[in-house]
């Protein structure tokens, strides 16, 4: 297979492989789970609302009656929830992939806290940093892969996340974009550190372009846009795509056997299109920024990734 030849509608056989997707009850997370389960994978479908988890699992099973799907409560803004979910997954054994999709897309108008941290940073960044660290052993046992979810907005806006908690100058837009710049920088920093410690886990980043619910098929309890939303979103059809198409880049980063750690995937036309290799925004590739954010996450979560212990176990 050539490096950029990929058919998102015909994934490789994933039978015998297991994947965990955060924020899986709606949007990109749900459609990623649907695609993975349809290819034969066992999927941990996670979210913070038990009723939505039941609804999302039922929807996957309607599309793929033989799907192997397990629901798991997981709220990335709550580090206790992260630790509990990770313990459950570790008890299952090997994990082939972790898709860190959950996040706040529409931040509150004023700065709010979750667990003592700015809410968007806590949900989009800190929880995933902790989860990846807690799941490093089962990922290494499977020589697996973690995928962090970025955004094309990081290439539009020049702000550098040097104040990740946004103690000064909070705006909803800044909170969202800098959280995505942080996840991109952390994905690249994680890959550097995994390589340096010879841990057999790859870290990649993916972004979904401009994916909207109004251009996505209706699914009861999962995607139910209003008529107005569909009308407005369809007016933007030339530069948008559906949520299931947006999930293509995330899934490719997670399962493409030719994908390499430290790489990024996104739509071919940036906002829309088939999944192709992409280039992270220049400032997110700064190793000094990655190291600063890593220290901030270690401080904020009290989680140290067990590189040496995992390397000894995996070797």
PDB file of C-alpha atoms in Angstrom:
ATOM      1  CA  UNK A   1       0.000   0.000   0.000  1.00  0.00           C
ATOM      2  CA  UNK A   2       1.412   3.418  -0.938  1.00  0.00           C
ATOM      3  CA  UNK A   3       1.707   5.763   2.011  1.00  0.00           C
ATOM      4  CA  UNK A   4      -1.269   7.937   1.075  1.00  0.00           C
ATOM      5  CA  UNK A   5      -3.483   5.222  -0.407  1.00  0.00           C
ATOM      6  CA  UNK A   6      -6.277   4.620   2.074  1.00  0.00           C
ATOM      7  CA  UNK A   7      -9.918   3.696   1.721  1.00  0.00           C
ATOM      8  CA  UNK A   8     -11.765   4.837   4.866  1.00  0.00           C
ATOM      9  CA  UNK A   9     -14.801   2.791   3.832  1.00  0.00           C
ATOM     10  CA  UNK A  10     -12.754  -0.419   3.637  1.00  0.00           C
ATOM     11  CA  UNK A  11     -10.624  -0.636   6.757  1.00  0.00           C
ATOM     12  CA  UNK A  12      -8.187  -3.486   7.414  1.00  0.00           C
ATOM     13  CA  UNK A  13      -9.498  -6.406   9.459  1.00  0.00           C
ATOM     14  CA  UNK A  14      -9.260  -5.390  13.120  1.00  0.00           C
ATOM     15  CA  UNK A  15     -10.459  -8.675  14.599  1.00  0.00           C
ATOM     16  CA  UNK A  16      -8.693  -9.485  17.855  1.00  0.00           C
ATOM     17  CA  UNK A  17      -7.708  -5.851  18.439  1.00  0.00           C
ATOM     18  CA  UNK A  18      -9.098  -3.534  21.100  1.00  0.00           C
ATOM     19  CA  UNK A  19      -9.467   0.238  21.103  1.00  0.00           C
ATOM     20  CA  UNK A  20     -10.677   2.818  23.603  1.00  0.00           C
ATOM     21  CA  UNK A  21     -12.372   5.999  22.403  1.00  0.00           C
ATOM     22  CA  UNK A  22     -13.123   8.903  24.738  1.00  0.00           C
ATOM     23  CA  UNK A  23     -16.161  11.088  24.194  1.00  0.00           C
ATOM     24  CA  UNK A  24     -17.799   8.291  22.229  1.00  0.00           C
ATOM     25  CA  UNK A  25     -21.494   8.967  22.715  1.00  0.00           C
ATOM     26  CA  UNK A  26     -21.785  11.634  20.027  1.00  0.00           C
ATOM     27  CA  UNK A  27     -20.012  13.238  17.103  1.00  0.00           C
ATOM     28  CA  UNK A  28     -16.553  12.184  16.004  1.00  0.00           C
ATOM     29  CA  UNK A  29     -16.119   9.778  18.898  1.00  0.00           C
ATOM     30  CA  UNK A  30     -19.291   7.870  18.101  1.00  0.00           C
ATOM     31  CA  UNK A  31     -18.515   7.544  14.392  1.00  0.00           C
ATOM     32  CA  UNK A  32     -14.951   6.457  15.155  1.00  0.00           C
ATOM     33  CA  UNK A  33     -16.363   3.677  17.333  1.00  0.00           C
ATOM     34  CA  UNK A  34     -18.823   2.686  14.618  1.00  0.00           C
ATOM     35  CA  UNK A  35     -16.034   2.428  12.042  1.00  0.00           C
ATOM     36  CA  UNK A  36     -13.707   0.479  14.340  1.00  0.00           C
ATOM     37  CA  UNK A  37     -16.435  -1.936  15.422  1.00  0.00           C
ATOM     38  CA  UNK A  38     -17.478  -2.432  11.802  1.00  0.00           C
ATOM     39  CA  UNK A  39     -13.939  -3.589  11.023  1.00  0.00           C
ATOM     40  CA  UNK A  40     -14.098  -6.248  13.741  1.00  0.00           C
ATOM     41  CA  UNK A  41     -12.384  -4.491  16.655  1.00  0.00           C
ATOM     42  CA  UNK A  42     -13.466  -4.690  20.275  1.00  0.00           C
ATOM     43  CA  UNK A  43     -14.272  -1.110  21.257  1.00  0.00           C
ATOM     44  CA  UNK A  44     -14.413   0.512  24.677  1.00  0.00           C
ATOM     45  CA  UNK A  45     -17.069   3.150  24.078  1.00  0.00           C
ATOM     46  CA  UNK A  46     -16.632   5.714  26.861  1.00  0.00           C
ATOM     47  CA  UNK A  47     -18.484   8.773  28.082  1.00  0.00           C
ATOM     48  CA  UNK A  48     -19.661  10.507  31.224  1.00  0.00           C
ATOM     49  CA  UNK A  49     -23.424   9.955  30.850  1.00  0.00           C
ATOM     50  CA  UNK A  50     -24.638   6.367  31.432  1.00  0.00           C
ATOM     51  CA  UNK A  51     -27.867   6.872  29.492  1.00  0.00           C
ATOM     52  CA  UNK A  52     -26.026   8.208  26.458  1.00  0.00           C
ATOM     53  CA  UNK A  53     -23.611   5.286  26.650  1.00  0.00           C
ATOM     54  CA  UNK A  54     -26.511   2.838  26.439  1.00  0.00           C
ATOM     55  CA  UNK A  55     -28.012   4.758  23.509  1.00  0.00           C
ATOM     56  CA  UNK A  56     -24.708   4.953  21.619  1.00  0.00           C
ATOM     57  CA  UNK A  57     -23.973   1.258  22.088  1.00  0.00           C
ATOM     58  CA  UNK A  58     -27.442   0.362  20.806  1.00  0.00           C
ATOM     59  CA  UNK A  59     -26.889   2.582  17.765  1.00  0.00           C
ATOM     60  CA  UNK A  60     -23.594   0.857  16.941  1.00  0.00           C
ATOM     61  CA  UNK A  61     -25.277  -2.528  17.280  1.00  0.00           C
ATOM     62  CA  UNK A  62     -28.084  -1.477  14.947  1.00  0.00           C
ATOM     63  CA  UNK A  63     -25.520  -0.661  12.274  1.00  0.00           C
ATOM     64  CA  UNK A  64     -23.243  -3.628  13.052  1.00  0.00           C
ATOM     65  CA  UNK A  65     -25.242  -6.351  14.846  1.00  0.00           C
ATOM     66  CA  UNK A  66     -22.127  -8.459  15.509  1.00  0.00           C
ATOM     67  CA  UNK A  67     -20.114  -5.534  16.889  1.00  0.00           C
ATOM     68  CA  UNK A  68     -18.064  -6.125  20.041  1.00  0.00           C
ATOM     69  CA  UNK A  69     -18.680  -2.998  22.103  1.00  0.00           C
ATOM     70  CA  UNK A  70     -18.187  -2.406  25.810  1.00  0.00           C
ATOM     71  CA  UNK A  71     -19.334   0.776  27.567  1.00  0.00           C
ATOM     72  CA  UNK A  72     -17.293   2.466  30.256  1.00  0.00           C
ATOM     73  CA  UNK A  73     -17.957   5.563  32.325  1.00  0.00           C
ATOM     74  CA  UNK A  74     -15.153   8.082  31.830  1.00  0.00           C
ATOM     75  CA  UNK A  75     -15.157  11.836  32.429  1.00  0.00           C
ATOM     76  CA  UNK A  76     -11.842  13.343  31.355  1.00  0.00           C
ATOM     77  CA  UNK A  77     -12.451  16.447  33.499  1.00  0.00           C
ATOM     78  CA  UNK A  78     -12.417  14.224  36.619  1.00  0.00           C
ATOM     79  CA  UNK A  79      -9.072  12.598  37.400  1.00  0.00           C
ATOM     80  CA  UNK A  80     -10.728  10.112  39.766  1.00  0.00           C
ATOM     81  CA  UNK A  81     -12.925   8.956  36.897  1.00  0.00           C
ATOM     82  CA  UNK A  82      -9.861   8.679  34.660  1.00  0.00           C
ATOM     83  CA  UNK A  83      -8.018   6.495  37.170  1.00  0.00           C
ATOM     84  CA  UNK A  84     -11.044   4.228  37.716  1.00  0.00           C
ATOM     85  CA  UNK A  85     -11.626   3.717  33.986  1.00  0.00           C
ATOM     86  CA  UNK A  86      -7.933   3.054  33.373  1.00  0.00           C
ATOM     87  CA  UNK A  87      -7.875   0.412  36.114  1.00  0.00           C
ATOM     88  CA  UNK A  88     -10.796  -1.376  34.444  1.00  0.00           C
ATOM     89  CA  UNK A  89      -9.066  -1.361  31.065  1.00  0.00           C
ATOM     90  CA  UNK A  90      -5.727  -2.508  32.499  1.00  0.00           C
ATOM     91  CA  UNK A  91      -7.502  -5.517  33.995  1.00  0.00           C
ATOM     92  CA  UNK A  92      -8.627  -6.538  30.484  1.00  0.00           C
ATOM     93  CA  UNK A  93      -5.047  -6.932  29.245  1.00  0.00           C
ATOM     94  CA  UNK A  94      -3.606  -5.507  26.046  1.00  0.00           C
ATOM     95  CA  UNK A  95      -4.914  -2.353  24.395  1.00  0.00           C
ATOM     96  CA  UNK A  96      -4.061  -1.736  20.751  1.00  0.00           C
ATOM     97  CA  UNK A  97      -5.157   1.869  20.487  1.00  0.00           C
ATOM     98  CA  UNK A  98      -6.317   4.874  22.477  1.00  0.00           C
ATOM     99  CA  UNK A  99      -8.232   7.636  20.693  1.00  0.00           C
ATOM    100  CA  UNK A 100      -8.355  10.751  22.874  1.00  0.00           C
ATOM    101  CA  UNK A 101     -11.329  12.487  21.328  1.00  0.00           C
ATOM    102  CA  UNK A 102     -13.401  13.816  24.242  1.00  0.00           C
ATOM    103  CA  UNK A 103     -13.444  17.564  24.625  1.00  0.00           C
ATOM    104  CA  UNK A 104     -15.326  20.789  25.066  1.00  0.00           C
ATOM    105  CA  UNK A 105     -15.892  22.356  21.648  1.00  0.00           C
ATOM    106  CA  UNK A 106     -18.080  25.238  22.861  1.00  0.00           C
ATOM    107  CA  UNK A 107     -16.362  26.567  26.024  1.00  0.00           C
ATOM    108  CA  UNK A 108     -18.214  28.569  28.685  1.00  0.00           C
ATOM    109  CA  UNK A 109     -18.326  32.327  28.181  1.00  0.00           C
ATOM    110  CA  UNK A 110     -16.408  32.955  31.394  1.00  0.00           C
ATOM    111  CA  UNK A 111     -13.580  30.969  32.944  1.00  0.00           C
ATOM    112  CA  UNK A 112     -14.793  27.966  34.946  1.00  0.00           C
ATOM    113  CA  UNK A 113     -12.918  25.376  36.967  1.00  0.00           C
ATOM    114  CA  UNK A 114     -13.024  21.577  37.034  1.00  0.00           C
ATOM    115  CA  UNK A 115     -11.012  19.900  39.763  1.00  0.00           C
ATOM    116  CA  UNK A 116      -9.214  23.174  40.411  1.00  0.00           C
ATOM    117  CA  UNK A 117      -8.154  23.640  36.790  1.00  0.00           C
ATOM    118  CA  UNK A 118      -9.515  25.719  33.917  1.00  0.00           C
ATOM    119  CA  UNK A 119     -12.347  23.554  32.620  1.00  0.00           C
ATOM    120  CA  UNK A 120     -11.407  23.314  28.924  1.00  0.00           C
ATOM    121  CA  UNK A 121      -7.754  22.564  29.692  1.00  0.00           C
ATOM    122  CA  UNK A 122      -8.801  19.992  32.309  1.00  0.00           C
ATOM    123  CA  UNK A 123     -11.216  18.229  29.942  1.00  0.00           C
ATOM    124  CA  UNK A 124      -9.366  18.429  26.636  1.00  0.00           C
ATOM    125  CA  UNK A 125      -5.790  18.088  27.863  1.00  0.00           C
ATOM    126  CA  UNK A 126      -5.116  17.088  31.472  1.00  0.00           C
ATOM    127  CA  UNK A 127      -7.541  14.168  31.554  1.00  0.00           C
ATOM    128  CA  UNK A 128      -6.107  12.695  28.385  1.00  0.00           C
ATOM    129  CA  UNK A 129      -2.523  13.146  29.547  1.00  0.00           C
ATOM    130  CA  UNK A 130      -3.389  11.236  32.724  1.00  0.00           C
ATOM    131  CA  UNK A 131      -5.328   8.551  30.848  1.00  0.00           C
ATOM    132  CA  UNK A 132      -2.505   7.908  28.374  1.00  0.00           C
ATOM    133  CA  UNK A 133      -0.022   7.606  31.226  1.00  0.00           C
ATOM    134  CA  UNK A 134      -2.289   5.224  33.140  1.00  0.00           C
ATOM    135  CA  UNK A 135      -2.750   3.049  30.024  1.00  0.00           C
ATOM    136  CA  UNK A 136       0.865   2.999  28.889  1.00  0.00           C
ATOM    137  CA  UNK A 137       1.440  -0.581  30.068  1.00  0.00           C
ATOM    138  CA  UNK A 138      -1.461  -2.240  28.170  1.00  0.00           C
ATOM    139  CA  UNK A 139      -0.612  -0.128  25.113  1.00  0.00           C
ATOM    140  CA  UNK A 140       3.021  -1.237  25.240  1.00  0.00           C
ATOM    141  CA  UNK A 141       1.992  -4.875  25.701  1.00  0.00           C
ATOM    142  CA  UNK A 142       0.169  -4.648  22.360  1.00  0.00           C
ATOM    143  CA  UNK A 143       2.815  -2.426  20.720  1.00  0.00           C
ATOM    144  CA  UNK A 144      -0.099  -0.037  20.358  1.00  0.00           C
ATOM    145  CA  UNK A 145      -0.795   3.522  19.452  1.00  0.00           C
ATOM    146  CA  UNK A 146      -2.282   6.652  21.004  1.00  0.00           C
ATOM    147  CA  UNK A 147      -3.927   9.377  18.940  1.00  0.00           C
ATOM    148  CA  UNK A 148      -4.474  12.898  20.223  1.00  0.00           C
ATOM    149  CA  UNK A 149      -7.110  15.046  18.512  1.00  0.00           C
ATOM    150  CA  UNK A 150      -6.024  18.463  17.279  1.00  0.00           C
ATOM    151  CA  UNK A 151      -7.813  21.071  15.180  1.00  0.00           C
ATOM    152  CA  UNK A 152      -7.216  22.980  11.962  1.00  0.00           C
ATOM    153  CA  UNK A 153      -7.817  26.112  14.054  1.00  0.00           C
ATOM    154  CA  UNK A 154      -4.276  25.810  15.422  1.00  0.00           C
ATOM    155  CA  UNK A 155      -2.941  26.731  11.977  1.00  0.00           C
ATOM    156  CA  UNK A 156      -5.207  29.783  11.766  1.00  0.00           C
ATOM    157  CA  UNK A 157      -4.467  31.375  15.132  1.00  0.00           C
ATOM    158  CA  UNK A 158      -0.963  32.343  16.193  1.00  0.00           C
ATOM    159  CA  UNK A 159      -1.459  32.242  19.977  1.00  0.00           C
ATOM    160  CA  UNK A 160       1.036  30.046  21.851  1.00  0.00           C
ATOM    161  CA  UNK A 161      -0.322  28.240  24.969  1.00  0.00           C
ATOM    162  CA  UNK A 162       2.228  29.581  27.447  1.00  0.00           C
ATOM    163  CA  UNK A 163      -0.550  30.103  30.039  1.00  0.00           C
ATOM    164  CA  UNK A 164      -2.495  26.835  29.637  1.00  0.00           C
ATOM    165  CA  UNK A 165      -4.747  27.534  32.620  1.00  0.00           C
ATOM    166  CA  UNK A 166      -5.695  30.943  31.122  1.00  0.00           C
ATOM    167  CA  UNK A 167      -5.461  32.781  34.402  1.00  0.00           C
ATOM    168  CA  UNK A 168      -5.361  35.979  32.349  1.00  0.00           C
ATOM    169  CA  UNK A 169      -7.145  36.860  29.122  1.00  0.00           C
ATOM    170  CA  UNK A 170      -9.724  34.075  29.039  1.00  0.00           C
ATOM    171  CA  UNK A 171     -12.025  33.927  26.018  1.00  0.00           C
ATOM    172  CA  UNK A 172     -13.959  30.859  24.837  1.00  0.00           C
ATOM    173  CA  UNK A 173     -12.102  30.849  21.502  1.00  0.00           C
ATOM    174  CA  UNK A 174      -8.699  31.110  23.134  1.00  0.00           C
ATOM    175  CA  UNK A 175      -9.563  28.332  25.587  1.00  0.00           C
ATOM    176  CA  UNK A 176     -10.533  25.985  22.768  1.00  0.00           C
ATOM    177  CA  UNK A 177      -7.747  26.750  20.316  1.00  0.00           C
ATOM    178  CA  UNK A 178      -4.948  26.688  22.819  1.00  0.00           C
ATOM    179  CA  UNK A 179      -6.226  23.401  24.244  1.00  0.00           C
ATOM    180  CA  UNK A 180      -5.918  21.942  20.745  1.00  0.00           C
ATOM    181  CA  UNK A 181      -2.482  23.466  20.272  1.00  0.00           C
ATOM    182  CA  UNK A 182      -1.556  21.818  23.565  1.00  0.00           C
ATOM    183  CA  UNK A 183      -2.835  18.377  22.537  1.00  0.00           C
ATOM    184  CA  UNK A 184      -0.879  18.622  19.286  1.00  0.00           C
ATOM    185  CA  UNK A 185       2.322  19.666  21.038  1.00  0.00           C
ATOM    186  CA  UNK A 186       1.857  16.921  23.647  1.00  0.00           C
ATOM    187  CA  UNK A 187       1.314  14.284  20.963  1.00  0.00           C
ATOM    188  CA  UNK A 188       4.668  15.175  19.437  1.00  0.00           C
ATOM    189  CA  UNK A 189       6.396  15.424  22.822  1.00  0.00           C
ATOM    190  CA  UNK A 190       4.961  12.049  23.846  1.00  0.00           C
ATOM    191  CA  UNK A 191       6.398  10.472  20.709  1.00  0.00           C
ATOM    192  CA  UNK A 192       9.810  11.973  21.424  1.00  0.00           C
ATOM    193  CA  UNK A 193       9.780  10.597  24.970  1.00  0.00           C
ATOM    194  CA  UNK A 194       8.443   7.182  24.003  1.00  0.00           C
ATOM    195  CA  UNK A 195      11.232   6.823  21.443  1.00  0.00           C
ATOM    196  CA  UNK A 196      13.871   8.067  23.890  1.00  0.00           C
ATOM    197  CA  UNK A 197      12.815   5.446  26.456  1.00  0.00           C
ATOM    198  CA  UNK A 198      12.398   2.677  23.836  1.00  0.00           C
ATOM    199  CA  UNK A 199       8.754   2.140  24.798  1.00  0.00           C
ATOM    200  CA  UNK A 200       6.963   0.346  21.916  1.00  0.00           C
ATOM    201  CA  UNK A 201       4.033   2.760  21.685  1.00  0.00           C
ATOM    202  CA  UNK A 202       3.440   5.331  18.933  1.00  0.00           C
ATOM    203  CA  UNK A 203       1.928   8.764  19.533  1.00  0.00           C
ATOM    204  CA  UNK A 204       0.169  10.550  16.654  1.00  0.00           C
ATOM    205  CA  UNK A 205      -2.189  13.469  16.181  1.00  0.00           C
ATOM    206  CA  UNK A 206      -5.219  13.834  13.897  1.00  0.00           C
ATOM    207  CA  UNK A 207      -7.731  16.546  13.129  1.00  0.00           C
ATOM    208  CA  UNK A 208     -11.231  16.231  11.616  1.00  0.00           C
ATOM    209  CA  UNK A 209     -11.346  19.352   9.472  1.00  0.00           C
ATOM    210  CA  UNK A 210     -14.660  21.204   9.595  1.00  0.00           C
ATOM    211  CA  UNK A 211     -17.188  18.494  10.423  1.00  0.00           C
ATOM    212  CA  UNK A 212     -20.770  19.454  11.239  1.00  0.00           C
ATOM    213  CA  UNK A 213     -23.778  17.646  12.670  1.00  0.00           C
ATOM    214  CA  UNK A 214     -26.114  19.154  10.068  1.00  0.00           C
ATOM    215  CA  UNK A 215     -24.326  17.298   7.286  1.00  0.00           C
ATOM    216  CA  UNK A 216     -24.338  14.025   9.210  1.00  0.00           C
ATOM    217  CA  UNK A 217     -26.952  11.289   9.011  1.00  0.00           C
ATOM    218  CA  UNK A 218     -29.524  11.296  11.774  1.00  0.00           C
ATOM    219  CA  UNK A 219     -29.146   8.718  14.545  1.00  0.00           C
ATOM    220  CA  UNK A 220     -31.659   8.655  17.358  1.00  0.00           C
ATOM    221  CA  UNK A 221     -30.050   9.891  20.578  1.00  0.00           C
ATOM    222  CA  UNK A 222     -26.677  10.412  18.901  1.00  0.00           C
ATOM    223  CA  UNK A 223     -27.095  12.942  16.093  1.00  0.00           C
ATOM    224  CA  UNK A 224     -30.391  14.796  15.902  1.00  0.00           C
ATOM    225  CA  UNK A 225     -29.791  18.241  14.356  1.00  0.00           C
ATOM    226  CA  UNK A 226     -32.709  20.618  13.959  1.00  0.00           C
ATOM    227  CA  UNK A 227     -34.040  21.582  10.536  1.00  0.00           C
ATOM    228  CA  UNK A 228     -32.430  24.982  10.955  1.00  0.00           C
ATOM    229  CA  UNK A 229     -29.064  23.406  11.748  1.00  0.00           C
ATOM    230  CA  UNK A 230     -29.309  21.193   8.675  1.00  0.00           C
ATOM    231  CA  UNK A 231     -30.234  24.172   6.508  1.00  0.00           C
ATOM    232  CA  UNK A 232     -27.360  26.334   7.758  1.00  0.00           C
ATOM    233  CA  UNK A 233     -24.808  23.518   7.635  1.00  0.00           C
ATOM    234  CA  UNK A 234     -25.792  22.560   4.099  1.00  0.00           C
ATOM    235  CA  UNK A 235     -25.189  26.158   2.982  1.00  0.00           C
ATOM    236  CA  UNK A 236     -21.564  25.536   3.997  1.00  0.00           C
ATOM    237  CA  UNK A 237     -21.322  22.286   2.030  1.00  0.00           C
ATOM    238  CA  UNK A 238     -18.372  23.387  -0.175  1.00  0.00           C
ATOM    239  CA  UNK A 239     -16.044  23.566   2.830  1.00  0.00           C
ATOM    240  CA  UNK A 240     -17.559  21.208   5.404  1.00  0.00           C
ATOM    241  CA  UNK A 241     -18.173  17.511   5.780  1.00  0.00           C
ATOM    242  CA  UNK A 242     -20.116  15.096   7.968  1.00  0.00           C
ATOM    243  CA  UNK A 243     -18.985  13.876  11.376  1.00  0.00           C
ATOM    244  CA  UNK A 244     -18.490  10.348  10.078  1.00  0.00           C
ATOM    245  CA  UNK A 245     -16.214  11.718   7.352  1.00  0.00           C
ATOM    246  CA  UNK A 246     -14.409  13.800   9.979  1.00  0.00           C
ATOM    247  CA  UNK A 247     -13.725  10.612  11.915  1.00  0.00           C
ATOM    248  CA  UNK A 248     -11.855   9.151   8.946  1.00  0.00           C
ATOM    249  CA  UNK A 249      -8.599  10.939   9.765  1.00  0.00           C
ATOM    250  CA  UNK A 250      -8.811   9.944  13.429  1.00  0.00           C
ATOM    251  CA  UNK A 251      -9.387   6.301  12.589  1.00  0.00           C
ATOM    252  CA  UNK A 252      -6.638   6.241   9.969  1.00  0.00           C
ATOM    253  CA  UNK A 253      -4.135   7.633  12.474  1.00  0.00           C
ATOM    254  CA  UNK A 254      -5.229   4.918  14.886  1.00  0.00           C
ATOM    255  CA  UNK A 255      -5.147   1.852  12.602  1.00  0.00           C
ATOM    256  CA  UNK A 256      -3.127   2.510   9.425  1.00  0.00           C
ATOM    257  CA  UNK A 257      -0.204   0.043   9.682  1.00  0.00           C
ATOM    258  CA  UNK A 258       2.009   2.438   7.711  1.00  0.00           C
ATOM    259  CA  UNK A 259       1.371   5.450   9.965  1.00  0.00           C
ATOM    260  CA  UNK A 260       4.375   6.462  12.030  1.00  0.00           C
ATOM    261  CA  UNK A 261       4.714   7.932  15.482  1.00  0.00           C
ATOM    262  CA  UNK A 262       5.058  11.706  15.469  1.00  0.00           C
ATOM    263  CA  UNK A 263       2.931  12.109  12.338  1.00  0.00           C
ATOM    264  CA  UNK A 264      -0.382  13.876  11.807  1.00  0.00           C
ATOM    265  CA  UNK A 265      -3.451  13.104   9.701  1.00  0.00           C
ATOM    266  CA  UNK A 266      -6.281  15.316   8.503  1.00  0.00           C
ATOM    267  CA  UNK A 267      -8.631  15.819   5.538  1.00  0.00           C
ATOM    268  CA  UNK A 268      -6.962  16.199   2.133  1.00  0.00           C
ATOM    269  CA  UNK A 269      -8.481  19.664   1.616  1.00  0.00           C
ATOM    270  CA  UNK A 270      -7.811  20.672   5.242  1.00  0.00           C
ATOM    271  CA  UNK A 271     -11.477  21.344   6.040  1.00  0.00           C
ATOM    272  CA  UNK A 272     -12.840  18.330   4.191  1.00  0.00           C
ATOM    273  CA  UNK A 273     -11.830  15.331   2.140  1.00  0.00           C
ATOM    274  CA  UNK A 274     -10.267  11.923   2.489  1.00  0.00           C
ATOM    275  CA  UNK A 275      -7.727  11.352   5.291  1.00  0.00           C
ATOM    276  CA  UNK A 276      -4.164  12.230   4.348  1.00  0.00           C
ATOM    277  CA  UNK A 277      -0.900  13.023   6.086  1.00  0.00           C
ATOM    278  CA  UNK A 278      -0.779  16.603   7.360  1.00  0.00           C
ATOM    279  CA  UNK A 279       1.690  18.985   8.953  1.00  0.00           C
ATOM    280  CA  UNK A 280       1.195  20.287  12.505  1.00  0.00           C
ATOM    281  CA  UNK A 281       1.276  24.055  12.992  1.00  0.00           C
ATOM    282  CA  UNK A 282       4.861  25.264  13.280  1.00  0.00           C
ATOM    283  CA  UNK A 283       4.641  26.461  16.865  1.00  0.00           C
ATOM    284  CA  UNK A 284       3.221  23.108  18.066  1.00  0.00           C
ATOM    285  CA  UNK A 285       6.396  21.422  16.799  1.00  0.00           C
ATOM    286  CA  UNK A 286       8.543  23.435  19.219  1.00  0.00           C
ATOM    287  CA  UNK A 287      10.112  20.884  21.573  1.00  0.00           C
ATOM    288  CA  UNK A 288      10.576  23.525  24.274  1.00  0.00           C
ATOM    289  CA  UNK A 289       6.828  24.204  24.261  1.00  0.00           C
ATOM    290  CA  UNK A 290       6.157  20.468  24.381  1.00  0.00           C
ATOM    291  CA  UNK A 291       8.452  20.069  27.391  1.00  0.00           C
ATOM    292  CA  UNK A 292       6.828  23.016  29.194  1.00  0.00           C
ATOM    293  CA  UNK A 293       3.345  21.604  28.615  1.00  0.00           C
ATOM    294  CA  UNK A 294       4.514  18.170  29.747  1.00  0.00           C
ATOM    295  CA  UNK A 295       5.698  19.590  33.056  1.00  0.00           C
ATOM    296  CA  UNK A 296       2.425  21.509  33.437  1.00  0.00           C
ATOM    297  CA  UNK A 297       0.462  18.294  32.892  1.00  0.00           C
ATOM    298  CA  UNK A 298       2.594  16.335  35.345  1.00  0.00           C
ATOM    299  CA  UNK A 299       2.041  19.048  37.934  1.00  0.00           C
ATOM    300  CA  UNK A 300      -1.673  19.332  37.221  1.00  0.00           C
ATOM    301  CA  UNK A 301      -2.431  15.602  37.248  1.00  0.00           C
ATOM    302  CA  UNK A 302       0.267  14.218  39.592  1.00  0.00           C
ATOM    303  CA  UNK A 303       0.780  11.540  36.927  1.00  0.00           C
ATOM    304  CA  UNK A 304       4.260  10.534  35.799  1.00  0.00           C
ATOM    305  CA  UNK A 305       4.285   8.283  32.768  1.00  0.00           C
ATOM    306  CA  UNK A 306       6.049   5.020  33.815  1.00  0.00           C
ATOM    307  CA  UNK A 307       8.458   4.888  30.890  1.00  0.00           C
ATOM    308  CA  UNK A 308      11.226   2.844  32.506  1.00  0.00           C
ATOM    309  CA  UNK A 309       8.917   0.352  34.232  1.00  0.00           C
ATOM    310  CA  UNK A 310       6.947  -0.200  31.036  1.00  0.00           C
ATOM    311  CA  UNK A 311      10.108  -0.529  28.935  1.00  0.00           C
ATOM    312  CA  UNK A 312      11.478  -3.239  31.236  1.00  0.00           C
ATOM    313  CA  UNK A 313       8.162  -5.098  31.140  1.00  0.00           C
ATOM    314  CA  UNK A 314       7.845  -4.857  27.358  1.00  0.00           C
ATOM    315  CA  UNK A 315      11.435  -5.854  26.590  1.00  0.00           C
TER     316      UNK A 315
END
